[in-house]
Coordinates of C-alpha atoms in Angstrom, one line a residue:
Chain A
M288 CA 27.1 -56.1 72.4
I289 CA 29.6 -56.9 75.2
E290 CA 30.0 -54.8 78.3
V291 CA 32.6 -55.9 80.8
T292 CA 33.0 -53.9 84.0
D293 CA 35.7 -54.5 86.5
L294 CA 35.9 -58.2 85.8
T295 CA 38.1 -60.3 88.1
K296 CA 38.7 -64.0 88.2
R297 CA 40.7 -65.7 90.9
Y298 CA 41.6 -69.3 91.0
A299 CA 42.9 -70.8 94.2
G300 CA 45.8 -68.5 94.9
R301 CA 46.2 -67.1 91.4
T302 CA 44.6 -64.1 89.8
A303 CA 43.8 -64.9 86.1
V304 CA 42.0 -61.8 85.3
A305 CA 42.5 -58.6 87.3
G306 CA 39.7 -56.1 87.1
I307 CA 39.4 -55.6 83.3
S308 CA 36.8 -53.4 81.7
F309 CA 36.0 -53.1 78.0
A310 CA 33.1 -52.9 75.6
V311 CA 32.5 -54.3 72.1
N312 CA 30.0 -52.8 69.7
R313 CA 27.7 -54.7 67.4
G314 CA 29.3 -55.7 64.1
E315 CA 32.9 -55.3 65.3
I316 CA 35.7 -57.9 65.0
V317 CA 37.7 -57.5 68.1
G318 CA 41.0 -59.4 68.8
L319 CA 42.0 -60.3 72.2
L320 CA 45.8 -60.4 72.0
G321 CA 48.3 -61.6 74.5
P322 CA 50.9 -64.2 75.4
N323 CA 49.9 -67.6 76.9
G324 CA 48.6 -67.2 80.4
A325 CA 47.5 -63.6 79.9
G326 CA 43.9 -64.4 80.8
K327 CA 42.4 -64.5 77.3
S328 CA 40.8 -68.0 77.7
T329 CA 39.5 -67.3 81.1
T330 CA 37.9 -64.0 79.9
M331 CA 36.3 -65.9 77.0
R332 CA 35.1 -68.7 79.3
I333 CA 33.4 -66.1 81.5
L334 CA 31.9 -64.4 78.5
S335 CA 30.5 -67.7 77.3
T336 CA 28.9 -68.4 80.7
F337 CA 31.1 -71.5 81.3
L338 CA 32.9 -70.0 84.3
P339 CA 31.6 -67.6 86.9
A340 CA 33.4 -64.3 87.6
T341 CA 34.9 -63.8 91.0
S342 CA 33.7 -60.2 90.9
G343 CA 32.6 -57.6 88.3
T344 CA 29.8 -57.8 85.8
V345 CA 29.6 -59.0 82.2
R346 CA 26.7 -58.3 80.0
V347 CA 26.2 -59.8 76.6
A348 CA 23.4 -58.3 74.4
G349 CA 22.1 -56.7 77.6
Y350 CA 21.9 -59.9 79.5
D351 CA 24.0 -60.7 82.6
V352 CA 26.1 -63.8 81.9
F353 CA 25.5 -65.1 85.4
H354 CA 21.9 -64.4 86.1
D355 CA 20.5 -64.8 82.5
S356 CA 23.0 -67.4 81.4
V357 CA 20.6 -69.3 79.1
E358 CA 19.6 -66.1 77.3
V359 CA 23.2 -65.3 76.8
R360 CA 24.0 -68.8 75.5
R361 CA 21.2 -68.5 73.0
R362 CA 23.0 -65.5 71.5
I363 CA 26.6 -66.7 71.4
G364 CA 28.5 -69.2 69.3
F365 CA 31.6 -70.3 71.3
M366 CA 34.5 -72.3 70.0
P367 CA 36.6 -73.2 73.1
E368 CA 40.4 -73.5 73.2
N369 CA 41.7 -76.6 71.3
N370 CA 38.3 -77.0 69.6
P371 CA 37.0 -80.1 71.4
L372 CA 34.5 -82.2 69.3
Y373 CA 32.8 -85.5 69.6
L374 CA 35.3 -87.4 67.5
E375 CA 33.1 -90.5 67.0
M376 CA 30.3 -88.6 65.2
R377 CA 30.0 -87.7 61.6
V378 CA 30.3 -84.1 60.5
R379 CA 26.7 -83.5 59.4
E380 CA 25.3 -85.6 62.3
Y381 CA 27.4 -83.6 64.8
L382 CA 26.3 -80.2 63.3
K383 CA 22.7 -81.3 63.3
F384 CA 23.0 -82.4 66.9
R385 CA 24.5 -79.1 67.9
A386 CA 21.9 -77.2 66.0
R387 CA 19.1 -79.0 67.8
L388 CA 20.8 -78.4 71.2
K389 CA 20.9 -74.7 70.4
G390 CA 17.1 -74.8 70.0
L391 CA 16.7 -74.9 66.3
G392 CA 13.7 -76.8 65.0
W393 CA 14.0 -79.8 62.8
A394 CA 13.6 -78.1 59.4
R395 CA 15.5 -75.0 60.4
S396 CA 18.4 -77.0 61.7
R397 CA 18.7 -79.0 58.4
Q398 CA 18.7 -75.8 56.4
R399 CA 21.2 -74.1 58.7
V400 CA 23.5 -77.1 58.7
D401 CA 23.6 -77.1 55.0
T402 CA 24.3 -73.4 54.9
V403 CA 27.2 -73.5 57.4
M404 CA 28.7 -76.6 55.8
E405 CA 28.7 -74.7 52.5
Q406 CA 30.1 -71.6 54.2
C407 CA 33.0 -73.5 55.9
G408 CA 33.8 -75.8 53.0
L409 CA 32.6 -78.9 54.7
T410 CA 30.1 -80.2 52.1
D411 CA 32.6 -82.7 50.7
V412 CA 33.3 -84.3 54.1
R413 CA 29.8 -84.2 55.5
R414 CA 29.6 -88.0 55.9
R415 CA 33.1 -88.4 57.3
I416 CA 33.8 -89.3 60.9
I417 CA 35.2 -86.2 62.7
G418 CA 38.0 -88.2 64.3
Q419 CA 39.4 -89.1 60.9
L420 CA 39.5 -85.6 59.6
S421 CA 42.6 -83.4 59.4
K422 CA 43.1 -80.7 61.9
G423 CA 42.1 -78.0 59.4
Y424 CA 38.8 -79.7 58.7
R425 CA 38.2 -80.2 62.4
Q426 CA 38.8 -76.5 63.0
R427 CA 36.2 -75.7 60.3
V428 CA 33.7 -78.1 62.0
G429 CA 34.3 -76.1 65.2
L430 CA 33.7 -72.9 63.3
A431 CA 30.6 -74.3 61.6
D432 CA 29.3 -75.3 65.0
A433 CA 29.8 -71.8 66.4
L434 CA 27.9 -70.4 63.4
V435 CA 25.1 -72.9 63.1
H436 CA 22.4 -71.0 65.1
D437 CA 23.3 -67.7 63.4
P438 CA 24.4 -66.1 66.7
E439 CA 24.7 -62.4 67.3
L440 CA 28.1 -62.9 69.0
I441 CA 30.8 -65.3 68.0
I442 CA 33.6 -66.1 70.4
L443 CA 36.6 -68.0 69.0
D444 CA 39.5 -69.0 71.3
E445 CA 42.6 -69.3 69.1
P446 CA 40.8 -70.4 66.0
T447 CA 44.0 -70.7 63.8
I448 CA 46.4 -72.4 66.2
G449 CA 48.1 -75.5 64.8
L450 CA 46.9 -75.0 61.2
D451 CA 49.2 -74.8 58.2
P452 CA 49.5 -71.5 56.3
N453 CA 46.9 -72.4 53.7
Q454 CA 44.4 -73.4 56.3
I455 CA 45.1 -70.3 58.3
R456 CA 44.4 -68.2 55.3
S457 CA 41.0 -69.8 54.6
V458 CA 40.0 -69.6 58.3
R459 CA 40.9 -65.9 58.3
Q460 CA 38.9 -65.2 55.2
L461 CA 36.0 -67.0 56.7
I462 CA 36.2 -64.9 59.9
K463 CA 36.6 -61.7 57.9
S464 CA 33.5 -62.6 55.9
L465 CA 31.5 -62.6 59.2
A466 CA 32.0 -58.9 59.8
G467 CA 29.0 -56.7 59.7
N468 CA 26.4 -59.4 60.3
H469 CA 28.0 -60.7 63.4
T470 CA 30.1 -59.4 66.3
V471 CA 33.2 -61.5 66.6
L472 CA 35.7 -61.7 69.5
I473 CA 38.8 -63.8 68.7
S474 CA 41.8 -64.5 70.8
T475 CA 45.3 -65.0 69.3
H476 CA 48.9 -64.5 70.3
I477 CA 49.9 -63.7 66.7
L478 CA 50.0 -60.0 66.1
P479 CA 49.9 -59.9 62.3
E480 CA 46.8 -62.2 62.5
A481 CA 45.0 -59.8 64.7
E482 CA 46.0 -56.9 62.4
M483 CA 44.7 -58.7 59.4
M484 CA 41.3 -59.6 60.8
C485 CA 40.3 -57.2 63.6
S486 CA 38.9 -53.8 63.5
R487 CA 40.1 -53.3 67.1
M488 CA 42.6 -55.0 69.4
L489 CA 42.7 -55.5 73.1
I490 CA 46.2 -56.3 74.4
M491 CA 46.1 -58.4 77.5
F492 CA 49.0 -59.2 79.7
E493 CA 49.0 -60.8 83.2
G494 CA 45.3 -60.4 83.6
K495 CA 45.1 -56.8 82.6
I496 CA 44.2 -54.9 79.4
L497 CA 47.3 -52.9 78.6
A498 CA 46.1 -51.2 75.4
A499 CA 42.9 -51.1 73.3
D500 CA 43.0 -49.5 69.9
T501 CA 42.8 -50.1 66.2
P502 CA 45.7 -52.1 64.7
E503 CA 46.8 -49.0 62.7
N504 CA 47.0 -46.7 65.8
L505 CA 48.8 -49.3 67.8
Q506 CA 51.3 -49.8 65.0
R507 CA 51.8 -46.1 64.7
Q508 CA 52.4 -45.7 68.4
M509 CA 54.9 -48.5 68.3
A510 CA 56.6 -47.5 65.0
G511 CA 58.1 -44.5 66.7
N512 CA 61.0 -46.3 68.1
S513 CA 61.5 -49.0 65.5
Q514 CA 65.0 -49.7 64.3
V515 CA 66.0 -49.3 60.6
I516 CA 68.2 -52.0 59.2
A517 CA 70.4 -51.0 56.2
E518 CA 72.9 -53.3 54.5
I519 CA 75.5 -51.1 52.7
A520 CA 78.8 -51.8 50.9
A521 CA 81.1 -49.1 52.3
P522 CA 84.2 -48.8 54.5
V523 CA 83.4 -49.2 58.2
A524 CA 85.1 -46.0 59.2
E525 CA 83.2 -44.0 56.8
L526 CA 79.9 -45.5 57.9
Q527 CA 80.7 -44.7 61.5
R528 CA 81.5 -41.2 60.7
V529 CA 78.4 -40.6 58.7
W530 CA 76.0 -42.1 61.3
Q531 CA 77.6 -40.0 64.0
E532 CA 76.9 -36.9 62.0
V533 CA 73.2 -37.5 61.6
P534 CA 71.5 -35.9 64.6
E535 CA 68.3 -38.1 64.2
I536 CA 70.2 -41.3 64.9
E537 CA 70.4 -42.0 68.6
Q538 CA 72.4 -45.2 68.4
Y539 CA 74.0 -47.4 65.7
D540 CA 75.4 -50.8 65.5
I541 CA 77.5 -52.1 62.6
S542 CA 78.3 -55.7 62.0
A543 CA 79.9 -57.4 59.0
A544 CA 77.7 -59.2 56.5
E545 CA 78.9 -61.3 53.6
G546 CA 81.2 -59.7 51.0
E547 CA 81.9 -56.1 51.4
F548 CA 78.5 -55.4 52.9
Y549 CA 77.9 -54.2 56.4
R550 CA 74.7 -54.5 58.4
C551 CA 73.8 -51.3 60.2
A552 CA 71.1 -51.3 62.9
L553 CA 70.0 -47.7 63.4
T554 CA 67.8 -46.5 66.3
P555 CA 66.1 -43.2 65.6
R556 CA 65.6 -40.3 68.0
D557 CA 62.0 -39.1 68.7
G558 CA 60.3 -41.5 66.3
H559 CA 61.8 -40.3 63.1
D560 CA 61.5 -42.5 60.0
L561 CA 65.1 -42.7 59.0
R562 CA 64.7 -44.5 55.7
P563 CA 64.5 -41.5 53.3
Q564 CA 67.5 -40.0 54.9
I565 CA 69.6 -43.1 54.7
F566 CA 68.7 -43.6 51.1
A567 CA 69.8 -40.0 50.3
L568 CA 73.1 -40.5 52.2
T569 CA 73.9 -43.7 50.3
R570 CA 73.3 -42.0 47.0
E571 CA 75.3 -39.0 48.0
H572 CA 78.3 -41.2 49.0
G573 CA 77.9 -43.5 46.0
W574 CA 77.5 -46.6 48.3
T575 CA 75.7 -49.7 47.2
L576 CA 72.5 -50.3 49.2
R577 CA 71.0 -53.8 49.1
E578 CA 68.5 -53.7 52.0
L579 CA 66.6 -51.1 53.8
T580 CA 63.9 -52.1 56.2
R581 CA 62.2 -50.8 59.2
S582 CA 61.7 -53.6 61.7
R583 CA 58.0 -54.2 62.4
H584 CA 57.3 -54.7 66.0
S585 CA 56.7 -58.2 67.3
L586 CA 54.1 -58.8 69.9
E587 CA 56.8 -59.2 72.5
D588 CA 58.1 -55.7 71.7
I589 CA 54.6 -54.3 72.1
Y590 CA 54.2 -56.0 75.5
V591 CA 57.5 -54.7 76.6
Q592 CA 56.7 -51.2 75.4
V593 CA 53.2 -51.1 76.9
T594 CA 54.3 -52.6 80.2
R595 CA 57.2 -50.1 80.4
R596 CA 54.8 -47.2 79.6
N597 CA 52.5 -48.5 82.4
E598 CA 55.3 -48.5 84.9
E599 CA 56.4 -45.0 83.9
D600 CA 52.9 -43.8 84.3
K601 CA 52.9 -45.3 87.7
E602 CA 56.1 -43.6 88.7
N603 CA 55.0 -40.3 87.3
G604 CA 51.5 -40.3 88.8
Chain B
M764 CA 11.8 -82.0 76.0
S765 CA 13.2 -82.1 72.5
I766 CA 16.6 -81.0 73.9
F767 CA 16.4 -83.8 76.5
L768 CA 15.7 -86.4 73.7
T769 CA 18.5 -85.0 71.5
L770 CA 21.0 -85.2 74.3
A771 CA 19.9 -88.7 75.5
R772 CA 20.0 -90.0 71.9
R773 CA 23.5 -88.8 71.5
E774 CA 24.7 -90.3 74.8
L775 CA 23.2 -93.6 73.9
A776 CA 24.6 -93.4 70.4
A777 CA 28.0 -92.6 71.9
L778 CA 28.0 -96.0 73.7
F779 CA 27.2 -97.8 70.5
L780 CA 29.5 -95.8 68.2
S781 CA 32.5 -96.6 70.3
V782 CA 33.7 -100.1 71.1
T783 CA 32.9 -99.7 74.8
G784 CA 29.2 -100.4 74.5
Y785 CA 29.8 -103.7 72.6
I786 CA 32.5 -104.8 75.1
I787 CA 30.2 -104.2 78.0
I788 CA 27.3 -106.1 76.4
A789 CA 29.6 -109.0 75.3
A790 CA 31.1 -109.3 78.8
V791 CA 27.7 -109.2 80.5
T792 CA 26.3 -111.8 78.1
L793 CA 29.2 -114.0 78.9
L794 CA 28.7 -113.7 82.6
I795 CA 24.9 -114.2 82.4
G796 CA 25.5 -117.3 80.2
L797 CA 28.1 -118.7 82.6
G798 CA 25.8 -118.2 85.6
F799 CA 23.1 -119.9 83.7
V800 CA 25.2 -122.9 82.8
V801 CA 26.4 -123.2 86.4
F802 CA 22.9 -123.3 87.9
L803 CA 21.5 -125.6 85.1
T804 CA 24.2 -128.1 86.0
N805 CA 23.3 -127.8 89.7
L806 CA 19.6 -128.2 88.8
G807 CA 20.3 -131.3 86.8
S808 CA 21.9 -133.1 89.7
D809 CA 19.9 -131.6 92.6
P810 CA 16.3 -130.7 91.8
T811 CA 14.8 -127.9 94.0
L812 CA 11.6 -126.0 94.6
V813 CA 13.3 -122.6 94.5
P814 CA 12.2 -120.4 91.6
V815 CA 14.6 -120.3 88.7
T816 CA 14.9 -116.5 88.9
E817 CA 15.8 -116.7 92.6
M818 CA 18.6 -119.2 91.9
F819 CA 20.0 -116.9 89.3
Y820 CA 20.0 -113.9 91.5
S821 CA 21.8 -115.6 94.3
S822 CA 24.7 -116.6 92.0
Y823 CA 27.7 -114.3 92.3
F824 CA 27.7 -113.7 88.6
F825 CA 24.6 -111.6 89.0
W826 CA 26.1 -109.4 91.7
L827 CA 29.4 -109.1 89.7
I828 CA 27.4 -107.7 86.8
L829 CA 25.5 -105.3 89.0
L830 CA 28.5 -104.0 90.8
V831 CA 30.8 -103.7 87.8
A832 CA 28.5 -102.7 85.0
G833 CA 27.2 -99.5 86.8
P834 CA 30.7 -97.8 87.0
V835 CA 31.7 -99.0 83.6
I836 CA 28.6 -97.6 81.9
T837 CA 28.5 -94.3 83.8
M838 CA 32.2 -93.4 84.1
R839 CA 32.3 -91.7 80.7
L840 CA 29.2 -89.6 81.2
F841 CA 30.8 -86.5 82.6
A842 CA 34.4 -87.4 83.2
L843 CA 35.2 -88.1 79.5
E844 CA 33.6 -84.8 78.4
K845 CA 35.6 -82.9 81.0
S846 CA 38.9 -84.5 80.1
S847 CA 38.3 -84.0 76.3
G848 CA 37.0 -80.5 76.7
T849 CA 33.6 -81.1 75.0
Y850 CA 32.0 -80.3 78.4
E851 CA 32.7 -76.7 77.7
N852 CA 31.0 -77.0 74.3
L853 CA 28.0 -78.7 75.9
M854 CA 27.6 -76.3 78.8
T855 CA 27.7 -73.1 76.6
T856 CA 24.7 -74.1 74.6
P857 CA 21.3 -73.1 76.0
V858 CA 20.7 -76.4 77.8
S859 CA 19.8 -76.5 81.5
D860 CA 21.9 -78.5 84.0
V861 CA 18.8 -80.6 84.8
E862 CA 18.4 -81.6 81.2
V863 CA 22.0 -82.7 80.9
V864 CA 21.9 -84.8 84.1
A865 CA 18.5 -86.3 83.2
A866 CA 19.5 -87.1 79.7
K867 CA 22.8 -88.7 80.7
F868 CA 21.2 -90.8 83.4
A869 CA 18.3 -91.9 81.0
A870 CA 20.8 -93.0 78.3
A871 CA 22.8 -95.0 80.9
L872 CA 19.6 -96.6 82.2
V873 CA 18.3 -97.5 78.7
F874 CA 21.7 -99.0 77.9
Y875 CA 21.7 -100.9 81.2
L876 CA 18.3 -102.4 80.4
I877 CA 19.4 -103.4 76.9
M878 CA 22.4 -105.1 78.5
W879 CA 20.1 -107.3 80.6
L880 CA 18.0 -108.6 77.6
P881 CA 20.1 -111.8 77.2
L882 CA 18.8 -113.0 80.5
L883 CA 15.3 -113.3 78.9
A884 CA 16.8 -115.6 76.3
C885 CA 18.2 -117.8 79.2
L886 CA 14.8 -117.9 80.8
G887 CA 13.3 -118.7 77.4
V888 CA 15.5 -121.8 77.2
V889 CA 14.4 -123.0 80.6
S890 CA 10.7 -122.6 79.7
R891 CA 11.2 -124.4 76.4
F892 CA 12.9 -127.5 77.8
T893 CA 11.3 -127.8 81.3
Q894 CA 8.7 -130.4 82.0
Q895 CA 7.2 -128.5 84.9
P896 CA 4.7 -125.9 83.7
G897 CA 5.2 -123.8 86.9
A898 CA 9.0 -123.5 86.6
L899 CA 8.8 -120.0 85.3
D900 CA 6.2 -117.7 86.9
P901 CA 5.5 -114.4 85.0
G902 CA 5.3 -112.7 88.4
A903 CA 8.7 -113.8 89.4
I904 CA 10.2 -112.8 86.1
G905 CA 8.5 -109.4 86.3
G906 CA 9.7 -109.0 89.9
T907 CA 13.3 -110.0 88.9
Y908 CA 13.3 -107.4 86.2
L909 CA 11.8 -104.8 88.4
G910 CA 14.6 -105.5 91.0
I911 CA 17.2 -105.3 88.3
F912 CA 15.8 -102.0 87.2
L913 CA 15.6 -100.5 90.6
V914 CA 18.9 -101.7 92.0
G915 CA 20.5 -100.8 88.6
A916 CA 19.0 -97.3 88.6
L917 CA 20.5 -96.8 92.1
F918 CA 24.0 -98.0 91.1
L919 CA 23.8 -95.9 87.9
S920 CA 23.0 -92.8 89.9
L921 CA 26.0 -93.5 92.1
G922 CA 28.0 -93.8 88.9
C923 CA 26.6 -90.5 87.5
F924 CA 27.6 -88.7 90.7
A925 CA 31.1 -90.2 90.7
S926 CA 31.6 -89.2 87.1
A927 CA 30.3 -85.7 87.8
I928 CA 32.9 -85.1 90.6
S929 CA 35.8 -86.7 88.7
R930 CA 38.1 -85.4 86.0
T931 CA 39.1 -88.8 84.6
Q932 CA 37.1 -91.9 83.7
M933 CA 39.3 -94.1 85.8
G934 CA 38.7 -92.0 88.8
A935 CA 35.0 -92.0 88.2
A936 CA 34.9 -95.8 87.8
M937 CA 36.8 -96.3 91.0
I938 CA 34.7 -94.0 93.1
A939 CA 31.5 -95.5 91.7
F940 CA 32.8 -99.0 92.4
V941 CA 33.7 -98.2 96.0
L942 CA 30.4 -96.5 96.6
G943 CA 28.5 -99.5 95.1
V944 CA 30.5 -102.1 97.1
A945 CA 30.1 -100.1 100.3
F946 CA 26.4 -99.8 99.7
F947 CA 26.1 -103.5 99.0
S948 CA 28.1 -104.4 102.2
L949 CA 25.9 -102.2 104.4
G950 CA 23.1 -104.7 104.3
F951 CA 25.3 -107.5 105.6
L952 CA 26.3 -105.3 108.6
A953 CA 22.8 -105.7 110.1
S954 CA 23.3 -109.4 110.7
A955 CA 26.8 -108.8 112.1
L956 CA 25.5 -106.5 114.8
P957 CA 24.9 -107.8 118.3
A958 CA 21.3 -108.6 119.2
T959 CA 21.1 -105.6 121.6
A960 CA 21.5 -103.1 118.8
Q961 CA 17.9 -103.1 117.9
W962 CA 17.3 -99.8 116.0
Q963 CA 20.7 -99.9 114.4
S964 CA 20.0 -103.2 112.8
N965 CA 16.5 -102.1 111.9
F966 CA 18.0 -99.1 110.1
L967 CA 20.7 -101.1 108.4
S968 CA 18.2 -103.7 107.1
Y969 CA 16.8 -101.1 104.8
F970 CA 20.1 -101.2 103.0
G971 CA 19.9 -105.0 102.5
V972 CA 20.1 -105.0 98.7
F973 CA 20.7 -108.7 98.8
G974 CA 17.6 -109.5 100.8
Q975 CA 15.4 -107.1 98.9
M976 CA 16.5 -108.6 95.7
R977 CA 15.5 -112.0 96.9
D978 CA 12.0 -110.8 97.4
F979 CA 11.9 -109.3 94.0
A980 CA 13.2 -112.6 92.5
R981 CA 10.4 -114.4 94.2
G982 CA 7.9 -112.0 92.7
V983 CA 7.3 -110.2 96.0
V984 CA 7.2 -106.5 95.4
D985 CA 7.6 -104.7 98.7
T986 CA 6.6 -101.0 98.4
R987 CA 9.0 -100.0 101.1
A988 CA 11.9 -101.3 99.0
V989 CA 10.6 -99.7 95.9
I990 CA 10.3 -96.3 97.6
F991 CA 13.7 -96.8 99.2
Y992 CA 15.4 -97.4 95.8
V993 CA 13.6 -94.7 93.9
S994 CA 14.2 -92.0 96.6
L995 CA 17.9 -93.0 96.9
T996 CA 18.3 -92.8 93.2
L997 CA 16.7 -89.4 93.1
F998 CA 18.9 -88.3 95.9
F999 CA 22.1 -89.3 94.1
L1000 CA 20.8 -87.6 90.9
F1001 CA 20.2 -84.5 92.9
L1002 CA 23.8 -84.7 94.2
T1003 CA 24.9 -85.1 90.6
L1004 CA 23.0 -82.0 89.7
R1005 CA 24.6 -80.1 92.5
A1006 CA 28.1 -81.3 91.3
V1007 CA 27.3 -80.1 87.8
E1008 CA 26.1 -76.8 89.1
S1009 CA 29.1 -76.4 91.3
R1010 CA 31.2 -74.9 88.5
R1011 CA 29.0 -71.8 88.9
W1012 CA 29.9 -71.2 92.5
K1013 CA 33.5 -72.5 92.5

């Protein structure tokens, strides 16, 4: 559905996207993940034909975004960053206007607008002025707009930013429900969000794609070196002695917690999962264990890890 | 065509859905009314043979409206969409750049013409209360409105261009106003040139908006002037189109 080859975008003096290549298949939900300024929005703007690329080619549904821009635009639903809308219009009026702009006939646009309003939960506010709606509703109007012409490809730039947890959940469910019939490309900087919605993630950093895989595989790669936190009630000296004796523990750090508990942060060697072993040890020594967790990687950790791996590759090769 | 109409209708509706449109119309109605009162007072004390429409056009109220209304109507067209981000929404739908420029200009032009309707009411008052049957000549009124239409179209196209190259509405309005005033002043330059500068003053006299408008107000339609305005308007619309397209080669 999307083929990006060697895409580069340079603004005056600054490279926003540096020679990225990726492909997205029909029916996939792909997450573009990265911190602010990684080049996500620029990539999406180029995909949606709003900006030209400095070099490289981008094809959407077989059409070149630069040469067959109108054909591409017919096939995409794009929700830009910050979801700009005409605030003075009413919800239904706005969606009908957008449907007509996207080339739907009079009867068809009416029918589609009713469908997407139903789908996005906007039927109750259809006569309200967009400027007076809450941010969550506005976001849904933006989504409804992206869906209104039933496009093959839906591009959403940070669709859940600034929403409260309930609204985020409903937007996520909506996006998940699009899988299969539509191809969806969403950008986010929240890792769990991408894990929840996407069948594949592309991690962008400083204009490059650092990793592209399923969320499970990425987690598995990262989980290898994740720390285990254990809060145990036991004498410090004994804890130190035990941790030193376990060969799988590379490093440990003990700090006092409330009461007689101590908080131990244990770093494993070679990607071992330390949890079963720690549980066995506490039982063996008769200690009280009140917490045992393996820290999940935050997005920052992943960036750090992937960038470090890239640098190592460079040094080795 | 249907996309053009959809777009133009929205642009026009946007002017009436926000308070801007009403403020512009109210201000213009006030200025037209003031100008009308001033020249009626003069007429009462000092009868003249000059057509009513010509008297009105030569008042500075008329030129104030022409020079200020253009920038104010057009400043929002592109600049507001760019600053609010809706431009991105608009330009990623399957509409062509030509359709966008044409629709925005058409909406501005329709609004501009609606704005001038109160002048008809003023002329109606004159024809109702005058004793002279020839005080209002349909030709002169038609000519005046044609002049308002042509000069206005040119100023609106200047405004469209200014809005297309600006990121903020204020910037757009200022550029449009400066362009309009510069254009308006060019005509007066011809008379300021020394008599030896033959071709220069001939050239500059084409830009004499003031003189050409006098002809229109008298009911004299000079094809040279009509062609001049239409072609300059199209030229600035073409520049607007290039400015809109420029995001594709920047």
